[in-house]
Tab-separated table of C-alpha atoms in Angstrom:
chain	number	residue	atom	x	y	z
A	243	MET	CA	120.909	72.680	83.271
A	244	LEU	CA	122.763	75.341	81.274
A	245	THR	CA	120.524	74.712	78.268
A	246	LEU	CA	117.374	74.957	80.377
A	247	LEU	CA	118.586	78.128	82.046
A	248	ALA	CA	119.393	79.746	78.731
A	249	GLY	CA	115.826	79.167	77.572
A	250	CYS	CA	114.215	80.363	80.792
A	251	ALA	CA	113.038	83.964	80.933
A	252	ILE	CA	112.948	85.954	84.146
A	253	ALA	CA	109.366	86.758	85.060
A	254	PRO	CA	108.536	90.481	84.648
A	255	PRO	CA	108.536	92.531	87.856
A	256	ARG	CA	105.313	93.329	89.668
A	257	THR	CA	104.533	97.006	90.148
A	258	ASP	CA	101.239	96.754	92.024
A	259	ASP	CA	100.726	96.357	95.757
A	260	PRO	CA	97.511	94.413	96.480
A	261	LEU	CA	98.555	93.777	100.084
A	262	GLU	CA	99.265	97.447	100.782
A	263	LYS	CA	96.867	97.683	103.731
A	264	PHE	CA	98.577	94.801	105.547
A	265	ASN	CA	102.032	95.897	104.398
A	266	ARG	CA	101.631	99.387	105.816
A	267	LYS	CA	100.626	97.988	109.208
A	268	SER	CA	103.584	95.617	109.137
A	269	TYR	CA	105.865	98.484	108.122
A	270	ALA	CA	104.574	100.611	111.008
A	271	PHE	CA	105.272	97.731	113.410
A	272	ASN	CA	108.793	97.268	112.050
A	273	MET	CA	109.527	100.982	112.281
A	274	ALA	CA	108.249	101.159	115.859
A	275	LEU	CA	110.483	98.237	116.792
A	276	ASP	CA	113.412	99.859	115.017
A	277	THR	CA	112.838	103.246	116.659
A	278	HIS	CA	112.572	101.922	120.202
A	279	VAL	CA	114.935	98.924	120.109
A	280	LEU	CA	117.076	98.250	117.053
A	281	ARG	CA	118.301	101.740	116.225
A	282	PRO	CA	119.247	102.688	119.811
A	283	VAL	CA	121.193	99.438	120.129
A	284	ALA	CA	122.944	100.067	116.805
A	285	VAL	CA	123.809	103.647	117.797
A	286	GLY	CA	125.220	102.447	121.126
A	287	TYR	CA	127.171	99.745	119.309
A	288	THR	CA	128.828	102.273	116.993
A	289	LYS	CA	129.725	104.525	119.928
A	290	VAL	CA	131.498	101.842	121.963
A	291	THR	CA	132.989	99.821	119.106
A	292	PRO	CA	136.059	101.236	117.326
A	293	LYS	CA	135.727	101.575	113.564
A	294	PRO	CA	138.449	98.986	112.775
A	295	VAL	CA	136.631	96.464	114.978
A	296	GLN	CA	133.355	97.183	113.184
A	297	THR	CA	135.097	96.635	109.852
A	298	SER	CA	136.549	93.313	111.051
A	299	ILE	CA	133.160	92.127	112.295
A	300	SER	CA	131.551	93.111	108.994
A	301	ASN	CA	134.285	91.255	107.093
A	302	PHE	CA	133.758	88.146	109.213
A	303	PHE	CA	130.020	87.933	108.590
A	304	THR	CA	130.353	88.763	104.894
A	305	ASN	CA	132.807	85.886	104.544
A	306	ILE	CA	131.117	83.328	106.811
A	307	LYS	CA	127.869	83.703	104.850
A	308	LEU	CA	129.509	83.147	101.448
A	309	PRO	CA	128.414	79.451	101.409
A	310	ILE	CA	124.887	80.806	100.853
A	311	SER	CA	126.032	82.454	97.620
A	312	ILE	CA	128.160	79.460	96.631
A	313	ALA	CA	125.200	77.088	96.942
A	314	ASN	CA	122.856	79.392	95.035
A	315	ASN	CA	125.360	80.061	92.276
A	316	LEU	CA	125.516	76.304	91.766
A	317	LEU	CA	121.713	76.111	91.724
A	318	GLN	CA	121.718	78.890	89.122
A	319	ALA	CA	124.139	76.871	86.971
A	320	ARG	CA	126.891	79.440	87.466
A	321	PRO	CA	129.906	77.329	88.389
A	322	SER	CA	132.365	80.150	87.625
A	323	ASP	CA	130.727	82.473	90.175
A	324	ALA	CA	130.559	79.619	92.680
A	325	MET	CA	134.292	78.983	92.284
A	326	THR	CA	135.061	82.695	92.651
A	327	ASP	CA	133.143	82.850	95.934
A	328	THR	CA	134.772	79.615	97.094
A	329	GLY	CA	138.188	81.118	96.438
A	330	ARG	CA	137.272	84.256	98.394
A	331	PHE	CA	135.947	82.161	101.261
A	332	PHE	CA	139.067	80.033	101.711
A	333	ILE	CA	141.518	82.907	101.213
A	334	ASN	CA	139.786	85.047	103.830
A	335	MET	CA	139.347	82.113	106.207
A	336	THR	CA	143.068	81.344	106.086
A	337	VAL	CA	145.121	84.402	105.145
A	338	GLY	CA	142.404	86.692	106.485
A	339	LEU	CA	142.376	85.014	109.924
A	340	ALA	CA	138.889	83.453	109.950
A	341	GLY	CA	137.536	86.238	107.760
A	342	PHE	CA	138.187	89.170	110.086
A	343	PHE	CA	140.440	90.597	107.367
A	344	ASP	CA	139.690	90.770	103.650
A	345	PRO	CA	142.819	90.008	101.611
A	346	ALA	CA	140.640	88.605	98.802
A	347	THR	CA	139.420	92.097	97.930
A	348	LYS	CA	142.997	93.386	97.819
A	349	MET	CA	143.707	90.489	95.464
A	350	GLN	CA	140.851	91.799	93.285
A	351	ILE	CA	138.721	88.697	93.705
A	352	PRO	CA	135.119	89.926	93.318
A	353	ILE	CA	132.252	88.801	95.515
A	354	LYS	CA	129.308	87.149	93.753
A	355	GLU	CA	126.567	87.503	96.351
A	356	THR	CA	123.222	85.925	95.598
A	357	ASP	CA	120.410	84.102	97.399
A	358	PHE	CA	117.585	81.625	96.894
A	359	GLY	CA	115.103	84.333	95.902
A	360	ILE	CA	117.362	85.285	92.999
A	361	THR	CA	117.760	81.594	92.165
A	362	LEU	CA	113.982	81.244	91.832
A	363	ALA	CA	113.843	84.444	89.758
A	364	ARG	CA	116.490	83.174	87.345
A	365	TRP	CA	114.441	80.039	86.783
A	366	GLY	CA	111.389	82.099	85.883
A	367	VAL	CA	109.383	81.827	89.112
A	368	PRO	CA	107.023	84.855	89.335
A	369	GLU	CA	107.744	87.125	92.271
A	370	GLY	CA	104.170	87.330	93.493
A	371	ASP	CA	102.816	90.141	95.653
A	372	PHE	CA	105.069	92.538	97.495
A	373	LEU	CA	105.174	91.582	101.174
A	374	MET	CA	106.393	93.562	104.163
A	375	VAL	CA	107.344	90.772	106.546
A	376	PRO	CA	107.083	91.572	110.268
A	377	LEU	CA	110.561	91.726	111.849
A	378	LEU	CA	112.277	90.940	108.522
A	379	GLY	CA	111.278	93.765	106.192
A	380	PRO	CA	110.575	93.986	102.429
A	381	SER	CA	110.142	90.822	100.403
A	382	THR	CA	107.796	89.077	97.966
A	383	PHE	CA	106.057	85.713	97.935
A	384	ARG	CA	109.040	84.429	95.927
A	385	ASP	CA	111.868	86.099	97.825
A	386	VAL	CA	110.542	85.168	101.252
A	387	TRP	CA	111.696	81.596	100.584
A	388	GLN	CA	115.303	82.689	101.028
A	389	TYR	CA	114.752	82.886	104.788
A	390	PRO	CA	113.995	79.188	105.396
A	391	VAL	CA	116.208	77.863	102.573
A	392	ASP	CA	119.280	80.083	102.889
A	393	GLY	CA	118.835	80.679	106.599
A	394	TYR	CA	118.483	77.001	107.500
A	395	LEU	CA	120.178	74.929	104.814
A	396	PHE	CA	123.090	77.074	103.599
A	397	ASP	CA	123.989	79.434	106.447
A	398	PRO	CA	126.990	78.192	108.496
A	399	ILE	CA	125.860	80.265	111.485
A	400	SER	CA	122.501	78.486	111.468
A	401	TYR	CA	124.297	75.154	111.308
A	402	PHE	CA	126.428	76.187	114.292
A	403	GLU	CA	123.347	77.179	116.281
A	404	ARG	CA	121.569	73.892	115.587
A	405	ASN	CA	124.533	71.816	116.708
A	406	HIS	CA	125.584	73.664	119.876
A	407	LYS	CA	123.281	73.532	122.869
A	408	PHE	CA	124.333	75.887	125.639
A	409	HIS	CA	122.264	76.456	128.750
A	410	TRP	CA	121.751	80.175	128.200
A	411	GLY	CA	121.432	80.293	124.441
A	412	GLN	CA	124.947	81.614	123.852
A	413	TYR	CA	124.913	80.047	120.402
A	414	TYR	CA	122.566	82.849	119.269
A	415	ILE	CA	125.163	85.523	120.055
A	416	PRO	CA	126.739	85.480	116.541
A	417	GLU	CA	123.322	86.010	114.934
A	418	VAL	CA	122.515	88.871	117.304
A	419	VAL	CA	125.853	90.556	116.614
A	420	TYR	CA	125.252	90.096	112.882
A	421	PHE	CA	121.896	91.910	112.976
A	422	ILE	CA	123.319	94.710	115.123
A	423	GLN	CA	126.209	95.166	112.693
A	424	MET	CA	123.814	95.164	109.735
A	425	ARG	CA	121.609	97.796	111.375
A	426	ALA	CA	124.635	99.920	112.254
A	427	GLN	CA	125.660	99.966	108.595
A	428	LEU	CA	122.252	101.428	107.683
A	429	LEU	CA	122.337	104.342	110.142
A	430	ASP	CA	123.498	106.755	107.438
A	431	ALA	CA	120.425	105.863	105.357
A	432	ASP	CA	117.968	106.974	108.048
A	433	SER	CA	117.972	110.528	106.690
A	434	PHE	CA	116.400	109.337	103.428
A	435	LEU	CA	113.353	108.003	105.255
A	436	LYS	CA	113.031	111.146	107.358
A	437	THR	CA	112.735	113.306	104.232
A	438	ALA	CA	110.484	110.928	102.262
A	439	TYR	CA	106.925	112.082	101.644
A	440	ASP	CA	105.719	108.484	101.957
A	441	PRO	CA	108.398	106.392	103.725
A	442	TYR	CA	106.583	103.099	103.087
A	443	ALA	CA	106.341	103.726	99.323
A	444	PHE	CA	109.959	104.881	99.287
A	445	VAL	CA	111.156	101.666	100.950
A	446	ARG	CA	108.963	99.465	98.742
A	447	ASP	CA	110.003	101.042	95.445
A	448	ALA	CA	113.680	101.346	96.403
A	449	TRP	CA	113.726	97.691	97.460
A	450	ARG	CA	112.072	96.594	94.209
A	451	GLN	CA	114.564	98.528	92.117
A	452	ASN	CA	117.538	97.211	94.102
A	453	ARG	CA	116.217	93.667	93.860
A	454	LEU	CA	115.763	93.937	90.110
A	455	ASN	CA	119.308	95.226	89.833
A	456	LYS	CA	120.626	92.139	91.633
A	457	ILE	CA	118.582	89.723	89.527
A	458	TYR	CA	120.048	91.153	86.327
A	459	ASP	CA	123.616	91.403	87.680
A	460	GLY	CA	123.512	95.187	87.882
A	461	ASN	CA	122.360	95.649	84.273
A	462	PRO	CA	118.570	95.297	84.047
A	463	PRO	CA	116.998	95.853	80.602
A	464	ALA	CA	115.817	99.408	79.997
A	465	ASP	CA	112.217	98.355	79.294
A	466	VAL	CA	112.042	96.404	82.565
A	467	MET	CA	113.360	99.332	84.591
A	468	LEU	CA	110.977	101.712	82.823
A	469	LYS	CA	108.018	99.519	83.690
A	470	LEU	CA	109.069	99.431	87.330
A	471	GLN	CA	109.582	103.196	87.502
A	472	GLN	CA	106.281	103.970	85.813
A	473	GLY	CA	104.159	101.546	87.781
A	474	GLY	CA	105.535	101.811	91.303
A	475	SER	CA	102.441	102.652	93.323
A	476	ASN	CA	98.681	102.675	93.174
A	477	GLN	CA	98.901	106.378	92.359
A	478	ASN	CA	100.872	105.528	89.222
A	479	GLN	CA	98.087	103.283	88.031
A	480	ASN	CA	95.784	106.304	87.925
A	481	GLN	CA	95.657	107.740	84.404
A	482	ASN	CA	95.556	111.237	85.904
A	483	PHE	CA	98.683	110.677	87.976
A	484	ASP	CA	101.182	113.513	87.634
A	485	PRO	CA	104.757	112.866	88.869
A	486	GLU	CA	105.423	116.613	89.099
A	487	GLU	CA	102.440	117.001	91.410
A	488	LEU	CA	103.814	114.288	93.683
A	489	LEU	CA	107.157	116.124	93.743
A	490	LYS	CA	105.402	119.342	94.721
A	491	GLU	CA	103.630	117.508	97.547
A	492	GLN	CA	106.986	116.130	98.705
A	493	GLN	CA	108.561	119.601	98.714
A	494	LYS	CA	105.540	121.102	100.477
A	495	TRP	CA	105.707	118.411	103.152
A	496	GLU	CA	109.427	119.077	103.683
A	497	GLN	CA	108.820	122.824	104.007
A	498	GLN	CA	106.081	122.275	106.576
A	499	LYS	CA	108.389	119.983	108.523
A	500	GLN	CA	111.153	122.597	108.501
A	501	GLN	CA	108.723	125.299	109.669
A	502	LYS	CA	107.541	123.121	112.552
A	503	SER	CA	111.143	122.384	113.512
A	504	GLY	CA	111.961	126.106	113.420
A	505	GLY	CA	108.911	126.974	115.479
A	506	THR	CA	109.840	124.569	118.229
């Protein structure tokens, strides 16, 4: 497996967006749901939940989902990373009281998070078209497989839900709390979307760049990053595209928004 992996090149990133029409509609649906449901719940959660409790809940879910990374590190033929995550998992489950505390970080044991989408990427599977999945957010035809594989096969919370049948669906409570905690952690990032000239393009390109960073362990080749930065949107594929002009449009849009806010 190590020999095969060494000879397997990661497929180059896609920079086009052939499904943009569908993706923008899906993005609008997700944002409407977030505006009216998810964000208000997350804001209320942060107001009533003390910061130390939020930190403990975040620690718990980060630790309880480590088996996903352990399994995928093994699939990627990275036994050292799998052992590192296994060590973190057991230390936090025991010394860290079921993962609510994080002594492994204080012991300088790094976390090697990964998923099935990255596993496929490391074995050279092309990413396919960019896809804005309703309810779930940015993905690609390759990365979307992490939801059924990681979410069903490797996630301990999913295993718990499948094997505990309560009358009122109480077994879904951990998953609900997990999503609320995740959304609460992103509240500080809302300002970026509010100031973006094209929020959809911002989310798409930021997600692509972040994903590429994870695939290459935080050190993507310069030529790969340059290709992604130069080919991000349909506008970039136009030979007459001028990045400075796009920046001017962004600044103009922000000024108009400020004027409207001042007028009201």
